[in-house]
């Protein structure tokens, strides 16, 4: 006699999230690690590291005691990534069982249209904010090979598929599949194939976290890895970080980069010890902006963080003077991406206001702690977010921002919420400390953090001494689609004691001296 085992994954999107569990216990060994995907848009005018979390652990599984070992419900097999010629790749799927759909993560329509050549009968289904590899006739498949060309551009709000360097190319295995559907129902299974990498004859293949030369049939973390093919120049290693810097990366930024990354890693290690990651691997590509007509010759940065890796795509002139503004922009970008790796993760794609807002605030505080930004500049930086926050919140609630086409609200309004929360918990005279907030959040039960992120956040604020009135105001600000967002921001600040002045429609946040 055999009982059924159901293993399924639920996306963090209601439309794909028909709960089909029977309420059984979560099975620890099958629980995937948190899925942190952050992506960015390229913008020379952005004030902050414009990245975000696209989705969160699609992982919950349930199990019952069995008398007889059941068939493995997961989709396994082998995915082979072959470097065919300089910009040409072949991705070959050889699955352990028939699947009808492979979940590719956040939709990246331009990339798929420009770079993926699918065999007849296959297509990329885009549904809501996500994309899937399927057959047009809906029938199951076990094998498929896709010809792919390298994609240099930044893919907004999704994991970067490629990073292009002067001496090599990094391929992200994440967007090759995060989950798979085998039946007709929407239930998703874990997608955990092994991976093989075949480089060109003269190149090194570096799989971060694995021994050099280990390139066939290896297990990778479920959120994927950037695997580097090419010459290993520009490799900088410390005991905590491994950086691959594009040989085109401006020499004026190299030293500030190396010292910033080292400082922030040690700061986060010390202050957020609950989630100290493995050795951090940071890949930084640099695209030279050759167009003399480009008015904006500033440095711009984009990229994403996943697991213990950061992919940064920088763009700028051939030689960069690197003034304070450039350096600070770079520092904020890396402090933000690194914050994602250490921060406590909340929700299932329904707490981006926290994940991005907190990463922004952690970054500002990491910079302030190291004297890279003054407390006055922190306040200016926050004040500058108010008009954009108000603009976005006219069209959506903060909670729904990413689904309503306003993902940037998570960086503006999200950061203002965290600043307000810090003010609320320091109302009793204790110093503001964002890392204490993150550590306290870490002590909440993981199921609460995942399933009821806002409630977990509010309970943490109460635990740290915030007044109920302030905690309620924060909840309301996040949940409600406000008729008058400017008034809502003022009410949020008034209720949490965040000091500001207002002149007509210009709101200025008062500097707070933080001795963190
Ligand atoms: Zn981010």
Short mmCIF file of C-alpha atoms and ligand atoms in Angstrom, two decimals:
data_model
loop_
_atom_site.label_atom_id
_atom_site.label_comp_id
_atom_site.label_asym_id
_atom_site.label_seq_id
_atom_site.Cartn_x
_atom_site.Cartn_y
_atom_site.Cartn_z
CA UNK A 1 0.00 0.00 0.00
CA UNK A 2 1.33 3.32 -0.93
CA UNK A 3 0.29 6.79 -0.03
CA UNK A 4 0.64 9.73 -2.28
CA UNK A 5 3.41 12.18 -1.97
CA UNK A 6 2.63 15.58 -3.22
CA UNK A 7 5.42 17.95 -3.68
CA UNK A 8 4.52 21.20 -5.12
CA UNK A 9 5.67 24.72 -5.26
CA UNK A 10 3.50 27.73 -5.10
CA UNK A 11 4.47 30.89 -6.83
CA UNK A 12 4.17 34.05 -5.02
CA UNK A 13 1.55 35.19 -7.38
CA UNK A 14 -2.04 34.68 -6.56
CA UNK A 15 -3.02 33.85 -10.10
CA UNK A 16 -0.70 30.87 -10.06
CA UNK A 17 -1.22 30.16 -6.51
CA UNK A 18 -4.12 27.85 -6.14
CA UNK A 19 -3.34 26.23 -2.81
CA UNK A 20 -3.48 22.52 -3.26
CA UNK A 21 -1.86 21.45 -0.06
CA UNK A 22 -3.56 19.18 2.32
CA UNK A 23 -2.18 21.14 5.20
CA UNK A 24 0.64 18.78 5.95
CA UNK A 25 3.86 19.74 7.58
CA UNK A 26 6.48 21.49 5.62
CA UNK A 27 9.28 19.09 4.84
CA UNK A 28 12.51 20.73 5.72
CA UNK A 29 14.83 18.88 3.44
CA UNK A 30 12.70 19.77 0.47
CA UNK A 31 12.38 23.40 1.31
CA UNK A 32 14.33 25.44 -1.16
CA UNK A 33 16.54 28.21 0.09
CA UNK A 34 15.12 31.68 -0.17
CA UNK A 35 14.98 32.77 -3.72
CA UNK A 36 16.40 36.17 -4.01
CA UNK A 37 16.29 37.64 -7.40
CA UNK A 38 17.03 41.22 -7.83
CA UNK A 39 17.28 43.12 -10.97
CA UNK A 40 17.79 46.55 -12.11
CA UNK A 41 17.26 49.12 -14.75
CA UNK A 42 20.06 51.05 -16.31
CA UNK A 43 19.72 54.68 -15.51
CA UNK A 44 22.37 57.28 -15.17
CA UNK A 45 20.01 59.45 -13.23
CA UNK A 46 18.88 56.97 -10.67
CA UNK A 47 19.54 58.03 -7.15
CA UNK A 48 19.71 54.57 -5.80
CA UNK A 49 20.70 51.04 -6.68
CA UNK A 50 17.61 50.32 -8.62
CA UNK A 51 17.25 46.65 -8.07
CA UNK A 52 14.46 44.56 -6.77
CA UNK A 53 13.35 41.14 -5.75
CA UNK A 54 11.32 39.50 -8.42
CA UNK A 55 10.09 36.56 -6.56
CA UNK A 56 10.60 34.54 -3.47
CA UNK A 57 10.89 30.97 -2.42
CA UNK A 58 8.54 29.06 -4.61
CA UNK A 59 9.07 26.33 -2.16
CA UNK A 60 6.77 24.51 0.05
CA UNK A 61 6.46 20.83 0.07
CA UNK A 62 4.47 18.42 2.00
CA UNK A 63 4.92 14.83 2.76
CA UNK A 64 3.30 11.92 4.45
CA UNK A 65 4.89 8.89 5.90
CA UNK A 66 5.18 6.29 3.24
CA UNK A 67 5.46 2.60 3.46
CA UNK A 68 7.06 2.29 0.11
CA UNK A 69 9.46 4.75 -1.45
CA UNK A 70 7.55 6.79 -4.01
CA UNK A 71 8.84 7.97 -7.36
CA UNK A 72 10.74 11.24 -7.12
CA UNK A 73 8.11 13.92 -7.77
CA UNK A 74 10.72 16.50 -8.68
CA UNK A 75 11.81 17.32 -12.20
CA UNK A 76 15.48 16.52 -12.50
CA UNK A 77 17.67 15.56 -15.43
CA UNK A 78 20.49 17.50 -17.03
CA UNK A 79 20.77 20.95 -18.53
CA UNK A 80 23.86 21.47 -20.68
CA UNK A 81 25.14 24.91 -21.57
CA UNK A 82 27.48 24.79 -24.54
CA UNK A 83 29.50 27.76 -25.73
CA UNK A 84 29.32 27.28 -29.49
CA UNK A 85 31.05 30.43 -30.75
CA UNK A 86 31.83 33.85 -29.29
CA UNK A 87 28.22 35.03 -28.91
CA UNK A 88 26.46 31.73 -29.55
CA UNK A 89 25.23 29.23 -27.03
CA UNK A 90 23.16 26.09 -26.95
CA UNK A 91 20.99 25.30 -23.93
CA UNK A 92 19.95 21.64 -23.94
CA UNK A 93 17.31 20.28 -21.58
CA UNK A 94 17.19 16.56 -20.96
CA UNK A 95 14.58 16.09 -18.23
CA UNK A 96 14.12 13.13 -15.90
CA UNK A 97 10.39 13.06 -16.65
CA UNK A 98 7.83 14.62 -18.95
CA UNK A 99 7.03 18.24 -18.18
CA UNK A 100 4.47 20.54 -19.71
CA UNK A 101 5.97 23.82 -18.61
CA UNK A 102 9.20 25.21 -17.24
CA UNK A 103 8.84 28.33 -15.18
CA UNK A 104 11.50 30.81 -16.34
CA UNK A 105 10.86 33.50 -13.73
CA UNK A 106 9.93 37.13 -14.31
CA UNK A 107 9.00 37.88 -17.90
CA UNK A 108 11.87 39.07 -20.07
CA UNK A 109 10.14 39.44 -23.42
CA UNK A 110 12.77 41.51 -25.21
CA UNK A 111 15.53 39.14 -24.24
CA UNK A 112 13.64 36.03 -25.33
CA UNK A 113 12.58 37.67 -28.60
CA UNK A 114 16.09 38.84 -29.40
CA UNK A 115 18.17 35.90 -28.18
CA UNK A 116 16.20 32.66 -28.04
CA UNK A 117 15.68 30.57 -31.14
CA UNK A 118 13.21 27.90 -30.16
CA UNK A 119 12.53 24.72 -32.09
CA UNK A 120 9.25 24.52 -33.97
CA UNK A 121 6.39 23.75 -31.69
CA UNK A 122 7.83 25.56 -28.68
CA UNK A 123 7.17 29.08 -27.42
CA UNK A 124 7.55 31.31 -24.38
CA UNK A 125 4.24 31.83 -22.67
CA UNK A 126 3.98 35.13 -20.83
CA UNK A 127 1.33 35.24 -18.18
CA UNK A 128 1.06 38.08 -15.71
CA UNK A 129 4.57 39.10 -14.69
CA UNK A 130 6.10 35.66 -15.41
CA UNK A 131 7.25 33.55 -18.33
CA UNK A 132 7.19 29.82 -19.12
CA UNK A 133 8.76 27.51 -21.71
CA UNK A 134 6.05 25.32 -23.25
CA UNK A 135 4.97 23.47 -26.34
CA UNK A 136 2.33 25.25 -28.39
CA UNK A 137 0.11 22.18 -28.32
CA UNK A 138 0.39 21.99 -24.53
CA UNK A 139 1.76 18.44 -24.69
CA UNK A 140 4.49 17.29 -22.34
CA UNK A 141 8.12 17.17 -23.41
CA UNK A 142 11.34 15.75 -22.09
CA UNK A 143 13.99 17.17 -24.40
CA UNK A 144 14.48 20.54 -26.00
CA UNK A 145 17.52 22.40 -27.35
CA UNK A 146 17.55 26.16 -27.72
CA UNK A 147 20.03 28.28 -29.67
CA UNK A 148 20.81 31.44 -27.77
CA UNK A 149 22.86 34.53 -28.46
CA UNK A 150 24.56 36.52 -25.71
CA UNK A 151 22.45 39.42 -24.45
CA UNK A 152 24.33 42.48 -23.29
CA UNK A 153 21.50 44.80 -22.25
CA UNK A 154 20.12 45.14 -18.78
CA UNK A 155 16.88 43.24 -18.39
CA UNK A 156 14.67 45.39 -16.20
CA UNK A 157 13.17 43.84 -13.07
CA UNK A 158 14.40 40.32 -13.69
CA UNK A 159 17.60 38.36 -13.14
CA UNK A 160 20.22 39.21 -15.76
CA UNK A 161 20.61 36.31 -18.22
CA UNK A 162 24.14 37.29 -19.27
CA UNK A 163 27.06 39.44 -18.20
CA UNK A 164 29.44 40.39 -21.01
CA UNK A 165 33.08 41.11 -20.23
CA UNK A 166 36.05 42.11 -22.32
CA UNK A 167 37.64 38.71 -21.63
CA UNK A 168 34.62 36.48 -21.17
CA UNK A 169 30.90 35.97 -20.67
CA UNK A 170 28.89 34.92 -17.63
CA UNK A 171 25.69 32.92 -18.10
CA UNK A 172 23.01 32.87 -15.42
CA UNK A 173 21.47 29.42 -14.93
CA UNK A 174 18.65 30.90 -12.82
CA UNK A 175 16.38 32.00 -15.67
CA UNK A 176 16.71 28.56 -17.32
CA UNK A 177 14.11 27.22 -14.92
CA UNK A 178 12.97 27.75 -11.37
CA UNK A 179 10.13 25.23 -11.31
CA UNK A 180 8.29 22.89 -13.65
CA UNK A 181 4.73 21.77 -14.20
CA UNK A 182 4.17 18.13 -15.07
CA UNK A 183 0.41 17.75 -14.90
CA UNK A 184 -2.44 19.73 -16.35
CA UNK A 185 -3.14 21.48 -13.08
CA UNK A 186 -1.11 24.53 -12.25
CA UNK A 187 0.79 22.80 -9.47
CA UNK A 188 4.52 23.30 -9.85
CA UNK A 189 7.26 20.84 -8.97
CA UNK A 190 10.78 21.57 -7.90
CA UNK A 191 13.04 21.89 -10.93
CA UNK A 192 16.43 20.63 -9.83
CA UNK A 193 18.43 19.34 -12.78
CA UNK A 194 22.15 18.88 -12.80
CA UNK A 195 24.13 21.24 -15.01
CA UNK A 196 27.03 20.71 -17.41
CA UNK A 197 29.10 23.47 -18.98
CA UNK A 198 31.09 23.11 -22.17
CA UNK A 199 33.41 26.01 -22.93
CA UNK A 200 35.36 26.89 -26.04
CA UNK A 201 38.76 25.14 -26.28
CA UNK A 202 40.78 28.13 -25.05
CA UNK A 203 38.62 29.27 -22.19
CA UNK A 204 38.27 28.61 -18.48
CA UNK A 205 34.85 27.81 -17.09
CA UNK A 206 34.42 29.05 -13.53
CA UNK A 207 31.47 27.72 -11.54
CA UNK A 208 31.50 29.82 -8.37
CA UNK A 209 31.63 27.78 -5.19
CA UNK A 210 32.92 24.71 -7.06
CA UNK A 211 36.42 23.44 -7.60
CA UNK A 212 38.12 24.86 -10.67
CA UNK A 213 37.57 22.48 -13.58
CA UNK A 214 34.43 20.94 -12.11
CA UNK A 215 32.01 21.53 -14.94
CA UNK A 216 29.94 18.41 -15.58
CA UNK A 217 26.79 17.13 -13.93
CA UNK A 218 26.90 19.40 -10.95
CA UNK A 219 24.14 20.44 -8.57
CA UNK A 220 23.52 24.16 -8.34
CA UNK A 221 21.50 26.23 -5.90
CA UNK A 222 17.86 26.51 -6.96
CA UNK A 223 18.07 30.24 -7.62
CA UNK A 224 20.90 29.62 -10.09
CA UNK A 225 24.44 30.84 -10.52
CA UNK A 226 26.37 33.03 -12.89
CA UNK A 227 28.92 30.75 -14.52
CA UNK A 228 31.87 32.48 -16.15
CA UNK A 229 33.39 31.41 -19.48
CA UNK A 230 36.58 33.11 -20.58
CA UNK A 231 39.96 34.30 -19.44
CA UNK A 232 40.36 34.89 -15.77
CA UNK A 233 41.82 38.35 -15.82
CA UNK A 234 40.77 40.97 -13.33
CA UNK A 235 40.28 38.43 -10.57
CA UNK A 236 40.57 39.97 -7.09
CA UNK A 237 40.31 37.70 -4.10
CA UNK A 238 40.09 38.36 -0.37
CA UNK A 239 39.10 35.90 2.35
CA UNK A 240 35.51 37.16 2.10
CA UNK A 241 35.00 38.11 -1.54
CA UNK A 242 35.97 37.08 -5.03
CA UNK A 243 35.57 39.79 -7.65
CA UNK A 244 35.91 39.53 -11.40
CA UNK A 245 36.35 43.05 -12.70
CA UNK A 246 36.08 43.70 -16.42
CA UNK A 247 39.46 44.79 -17.75
CA UNK A 248 37.60 47.86 -19.08
CA UNK A 249 36.42 48.80 -15.57
CA UNK A 250 37.84 52.32 -14.99
CA UNK A 251 41.06 52.27 -12.99
CA UNK A 252 39.78 55.30 -11.06
CA UNK A 253 37.00 53.14 -9.62
CA UNK A 254 39.01 50.01 -8.87
CA UNK A 255 40.43 51.04 -5.51
CA UNK A 256 37.21 52.63 -4.22
CA UNK A 257 35.34 49.50 -5.36
CA UNK A 258 37.67 47.07 -3.59
CA UNK A 259 37.74 49.01 -0.33
CA UNK A 260 33.96 49.60 -0.32
CA UNK A 261 33.11 45.96 -0.91
CA UNK A 262 35.51 44.85 1.79
CA UNK A 263 34.15 47.39 4.28
CA UNK A 264 30.48 46.58 3.67
CA UNK A 265 31.05 42.82 3.84
CA UNK A 266 32.67 43.17 7.22
CA UNK A 267 29.98 45.63 8.39
CA UNK A 268 27.14 43.30 7.38
CA UNK A 269 28.98 40.26 8.79
CA UNK A 270 29.29 42.00 12.14
CA UNK A 271 25.83 43.51 12.32
CA UNK A 272 23.76 40.84 10.58
CA UNK A 273 25.55 37.68 11.70
CA UNK A 274 22.40 35.54 11.42
CA UNK A 275 22.77 35.20 7.68
CA UNK A 276 26.47 35.41 6.96
CA UNK A 277 26.69 34.05 3.42
CA UNK A 278 29.32 31.95 1.76
CA UNK A 279 32.19 33.70 0.09
CA UNK A 280 30.69 36.50 -1.93
CA UNK A 281 31.27 36.38 -5.70
CA UNK A 282 30.88 39.70 -7.50
CA UNK A 283 31.16 40.04 -11.26
CA UNK A 284 31.42 43.54 -12.65
CA UNK A 285 31.14 44.09 -16.40
CA UNK A 286 31.83 47.46 -17.97
CA UNK A 287 30.32 48.67 -21.20
CA UNK A 288 32.14 51.57 -22.79
CA UNK A 289 29.76 54.25 -23.95
CA UNK A 290 31.30 55.32 -27.22
CA UNK A 291 28.55 57.52 -28.53
CA UNK A 292 29.93 61.07 -28.41
CA UNK A 293 26.41 62.39 -28.72
CA UNK A 294 25.29 60.80 -25.49
CA UNK A 295 24.58 63.78 -23.33
CA UNK A 296 24.91 61.94 -20.12
CA UNK A 297 28.46 60.74 -19.69
CA UNK A 298 27.97 59.60 -16.15
CA UNK A 299 28.53 56.18 -14.74
CA UNK A 300 25.44 54.01 -14.61
CA UNK A 301 24.97 50.70 -12.85
CA UNK A 302 22.50 47.87 -12.92
CA UNK A 303 22.43 44.21 -12.06
CA UNK A 304 21.13 41.75 -9.54
CA UNK A 305 22.01 39.69 -6.50
CA UNK A 306 21.19 36.03 -6.06
CA UNK A 307 22.32 33.56 -3.45
CA UNK A 308 25.96 34.60 -2.74
CA UNK A 309 26.50 36.28 -6.09
CA UNK A 310 26.15 39.75 -7.52
CA UNK A 311 26.16 40.56 -11.21
CA UNK A 312 26.85 44.23 -11.81
CA UNK A 313 26.60 45.80 -15.23
CA UNK A 314 28.28 49.17 -15.32
CA UNK A 315 28.35 51.54 -18.25
CA UNK A 316 30.20 54.77 -18.80
CA UNK A 317 32.88 56.54 -20.78
CA UNK A 318 36.19 54.93 -21.71
CA UNK A 319 38.04 56.96 -19.12
CA UNK A 320 36.10 58.05 -16.12
CA UNK A 321 37.34 60.85 -13.89
CA UNK A 322 35.27 59.30 -11.08
CA UNK A 323 34.19 62.24 -8.96
CA UNK A 324 32.58 61.89 -5.55
CA UNK A 325 29.16 61.50 -7.15
CA UNK A 326 30.29 58.56 -9.30
CA UNK A 327 32.03 56.88 -6.40
CA UNK A 328 29.08 57.36 -4.06
CA UNK A 329 26.71 56.01 -6.70
CA UNK A 330 28.88 52.93 -7.05
CA UNK A 331 29.11 52.52 -3.27
CA UNK A 332 25.33 52.78 -2.89
CA UNK A 333 24.79 50.25 -5.65
CA UNK A 334 27.06 47.62 -4.12
CA UNK A 335 25.92 48.30 -0.55
CA UNK A 336 22.34 47.77 -1.74
CA UNK A 337 23.04 44.53 -3.62
CA UNK A 338 25.13 43.20 -0.76
CA UNK A 339 22.37 44.11 1.71
CA UNK A 340 20.09 41.69 -0.16
CA UNK A 341 22.50 38.88 0.56
CA UNK A 342 22.55 39.51 4.31
CA UNK A 343 19.06 40.89 4.99
CA UNK A 344 16.18 38.93 6.49
CA UNK A 345 13.87 37.95 3.70
CA UNK A 346 10.14 38.61 3.95
CA UNK A 347 7.15 37.35 2.03
CA UNK A 348 6.54 35.58 -1.23
CA UNK A 349 6.83 38.35 -3.69
CA UNK A 350 4.36 40.39 -1.65
CA UNK A 351 6.81 42.29 0.54
CA UNK A 352 9.04 44.01 -1.98
CA UNK A 353 8.37 47.25 -0.12
CA UNK A 354 10.42 45.69 2.69
CA UNK A 355 13.08 43.82 0.73
CA UNK A 356 13.93 46.84 -1.42
CA UNK A 357 13.15 49.53 1.13
CA UNK A 358 15.31 47.88 3.75
CA UNK A 359 18.15 47.23 1.28
CA UNK A 360 18.07 50.93 0.43
CA UNK A 361 18.21 51.95 4.09
CA UNK A 362 20.86 49.37 4.96
CA UNK A 363 22.95 50.73 2.11
CA UNK A 364 22.61 54.33 3.29
CA UNK A 365 23.56 53.32 6.80
CA UNK A 366 26.51 51.22 5.65
CA UNK A 367 27.77 54.26 3.72
CA UNK A 368 27.18 56.60 6.63
CA UNK A 369 28.93 54.22 9.01
CA UNK A 370 32.03 54.31 6.83
CA UNK A 371 31.95 58.06 6.23
CA UNK A 372 31.03 57.61 2.57
CA UNK A 373 27.93 59.74 3.00
CA UNK A 374 27.01 62.28 5.67
CA UNK A 375 23.89 62.14 7.82
CA UNK A 376 22.74 65.32 6.07
CA UNK A 377 23.11 63.62 2.67
CA UNK A 378 21.13 60.62 3.96
CA UNK A 379 18.25 62.96 4.80
CA UNK A 380 18.56 64.67 1.40
CA UNK A 381 18.56 61.31 -0.32
CA UNK A 382 15.36 60.32 1.50
CA UNK A 383 13.67 63.67 0.87
CA UNK A 384 14.38 63.30 -2.86
CA UNK A 385 12.31 60.13 -2.88
CA UNK A 386 9.12 61.82 -1.66
CA UNK A 387 7.92 63.32 -4.98
CA UNK A 388 8.55 60.03 -6.83
CA UNK A 389 6.86 58.07 -4.06
CA UNK A 390 3.80 60.33 -4.25
CA UNK A 391 3.68 60.04 -8.04
CA UNK A 392 3.77 56.22 -7.95
CA UNK A 393 1.27 55.89 -5.13
CA UNK A 394 -1.33 57.81 -7.12
CA UNK A 395 -1.59 54.69 -9.28
CA UNK A 396 -1.24 51.86 -6.79
CA UNK A 397 -0.96 50.81 -3.20
CA UNK A 398 2.60 50.14 -2.10
CA UNK A 399 1.69 46.51 -1.47
CA UNK A 400 0.64 46.00 -5.11
CA UNK A 401 3.22 48.30 -6.70
CA UNK A 402 5.16 45.70 -8.71
CA UNK A 403 1.98 44.16 -10.09
CA UNK A 404 0.59 47.51 -11.16
CA UNK A 405 3.63 48.52 -13.16
CA UNK A 406 5.13 50.74 -10.45
CA UNK A 407 8.05 48.65 -9.14
CA UNK A 408 10.10 51.77 -8.41
CA UNK A 409 7.70 52.58 -5.55
CA UNK A 410 9.40 49.85 -3.56
CA UNK A 411 12.59 51.93 -3.57
CA UNK A 412 10.98 55.26 -2.84
CA UNK A 413 7.95 54.55 -0.66
CA UNK A 414 9.57 51.36 0.66
CA UNK A 415 12.61 53.23 1.95
CA UNK A 416 10.37 55.92 3.49
CA UNK A 417 8.39 53.21 5.30
CA UNK A 418 11.58 51.76 6.76
CA UNK A 419 12.81 55.23 7.77
CA UNK A 420 9.45 55.80 9.50
CA UNK A 421 9.66 52.41 11.21
CA UNK A 422 13.11 53.29 12.56
CA UNK A 423 11.73 56.54 13.89
CA UNK A 424 8.85 54.65 15.53
CA UNK A 425 11.12 52.19 17.33
CA UNK A 426 13.47 54.91 18.53
CA UNK A 427 10.64 56.96 20.00
CA UNK A 428 11.55 55.63 23.45
CA UNK A 429 14.95 57.31 23.21
CA UNK A 430 16.93 54.35 21.92
CA UNK A 431 19.09 55.02 18.93
CA UNK A 432 17.86 54.17 15.49
CA UNK A 433 19.42 50.94 14.38
CA UNK A 434 18.27 49.26 11.23
CA UNK A 435 20.43 46.22 11.85
CA UNK A 436 18.71 45.69 15.24
CA UNK A 437 15.39 45.79 13.40
CA UNK A 438 16.61 43.19 10.92
CA UNK A 439 17.99 40.97 13.69
CA UNK A 440 14.70 41.14 15.61
CA UNK A 441 12.78 40.25 12.47
CA UNK A 442 15.02 37.24 12.03
CA UNK A 443 13.72 35.84 15.35
CA UNK A 444 10.12 35.65 14.07
CA UNK A 445 9.05 32.17 12.93
CA UNK A 446 10.03 31.54 9.32
CA UNK A 447 6.48 30.53 8.34
CA UNK A 448 5.16 33.83 9.67
CA UNK A 449 7.80 35.81 7.82
CA UNK A 450 6.93 34.01 4.63
CA UNK A 451 3.18 33.85 4.85
CA UNK A 452 2.36 37.02 6.76
CA UNK A 453 5.21 39.40 6.06
CA UNK A 454 3.47 42.62 7.03
CA UNK A 455 2.17 41.10 10.27
CA UNK A 456 5.67 39.81 11.09
CA UNK A 457 7.09 43.26 10.42
CA UNK A 458 4.47 44.98 12.58
CA UNK A 459 4.91 42.49 15.42
CA UNK A 460 8.66 43.14 15.33
CA UNK A 461 8.12 46.89 15.59
CA UNK A 462 5.89 46.37 18.63
CA UNK A 463 8.47 44.09 20.16
CA UNK A 464 11.06 46.86 19.73
CA UNK A 465 8.86 49.39 21.55
CA UNK A 466 6.93 51.14 18.78
CA UNK A 467 3.55 52.60 19.77
CA UNK A 468 0.49 50.74 18.44
CA UNK A 469 -0.64 53.95 16.70
CA UNK A 470 2.62 54.12 14.73
CA UNK A 471 2.52 50.41 13.87
CA UNK A 472 -1.06 50.72 12.59
CA UNK A 473 -0.18 53.79 10.54
CA UNK A 474 2.64 51.88 8.83
CA UNK A 475 0.29 49.00 7.99
CA UNK A 476 -2.33 51.35 6.58
CA UNK A 477 0.22 53.27 4.53
CA UNK A 478 1.42 50.04 2.89
CA UNK A 479 -1.97 48.42 2.26
CA UNK A 480 -4.16 51.28 1.12
CA UNK A 481 -4.34 52.85 -2.34
CA UNK A 482 -4.42 56.46 -1.18
CA UNK A 483 -6.51 59.19 -2.76
CA UNK A 484 -3.99 61.77 -1.62
CA UNK A 485 -0.55 60.12 -1.36
CA UNK A 486 1.16 63.33 -0.21
CA UNK A 487 -1.20 63.58 2.76
CA UNK A 488 -0.65 59.86 3.38
CA UNK A 489 3.13 60.35 3.54
CA UNK A 490 2.70 63.22 6.01
CA UNK A 491 0.34 61.12 8.12
CA UNK A 492 2.89 58.29 8.10
CA UNK A 493 5.65 60.64 9.26
CA UNK A 494 3.42 62.35 11.86
CA UNK A 495 2.30 59.01 13.30
CA UNK A 496 5.82 57.61 13.56
CA UNK A 497 7.55 60.80 14.71
CA UNK A 498 9.78 61.16 11.65
CA UNK A 499 10.84 64.81 11.71
CA UNK A 500 10.29 66.89 8.57
CA UNK A 501 9.36 70.34 7.40
CA UNK A 502 7.02 71.20 4.60
CA UNK A 503 6.95 74.15 2.25
CA UNK A 504 4.00 74.00 -0.10
CA UNK A 505 4.38 70.63 -1.80
CA UNK A 506 8.06 70.23 -0.91
CA UNK A 507 8.73 67.98 2.01
CA UNK A 508 12.15 67.96 3.63
CA UNK A 509 13.18 65.22 6.02
CA UNK A 510 15.30 66.36 8.96
CA UNK A 511 18.72 64.78 9.33
CA UNK A 512 19.12 62.26 12.12
CA UNK A 513 22.52 61.67 13.56
CA UNK A 514 22.96 57.95 13.85
CA UNK A 515 25.77 56.60 15.92
CA UNK A 516 25.53 53.12 14.56
ZN1 LIG B 1 17.38 45.51 -4.64
#
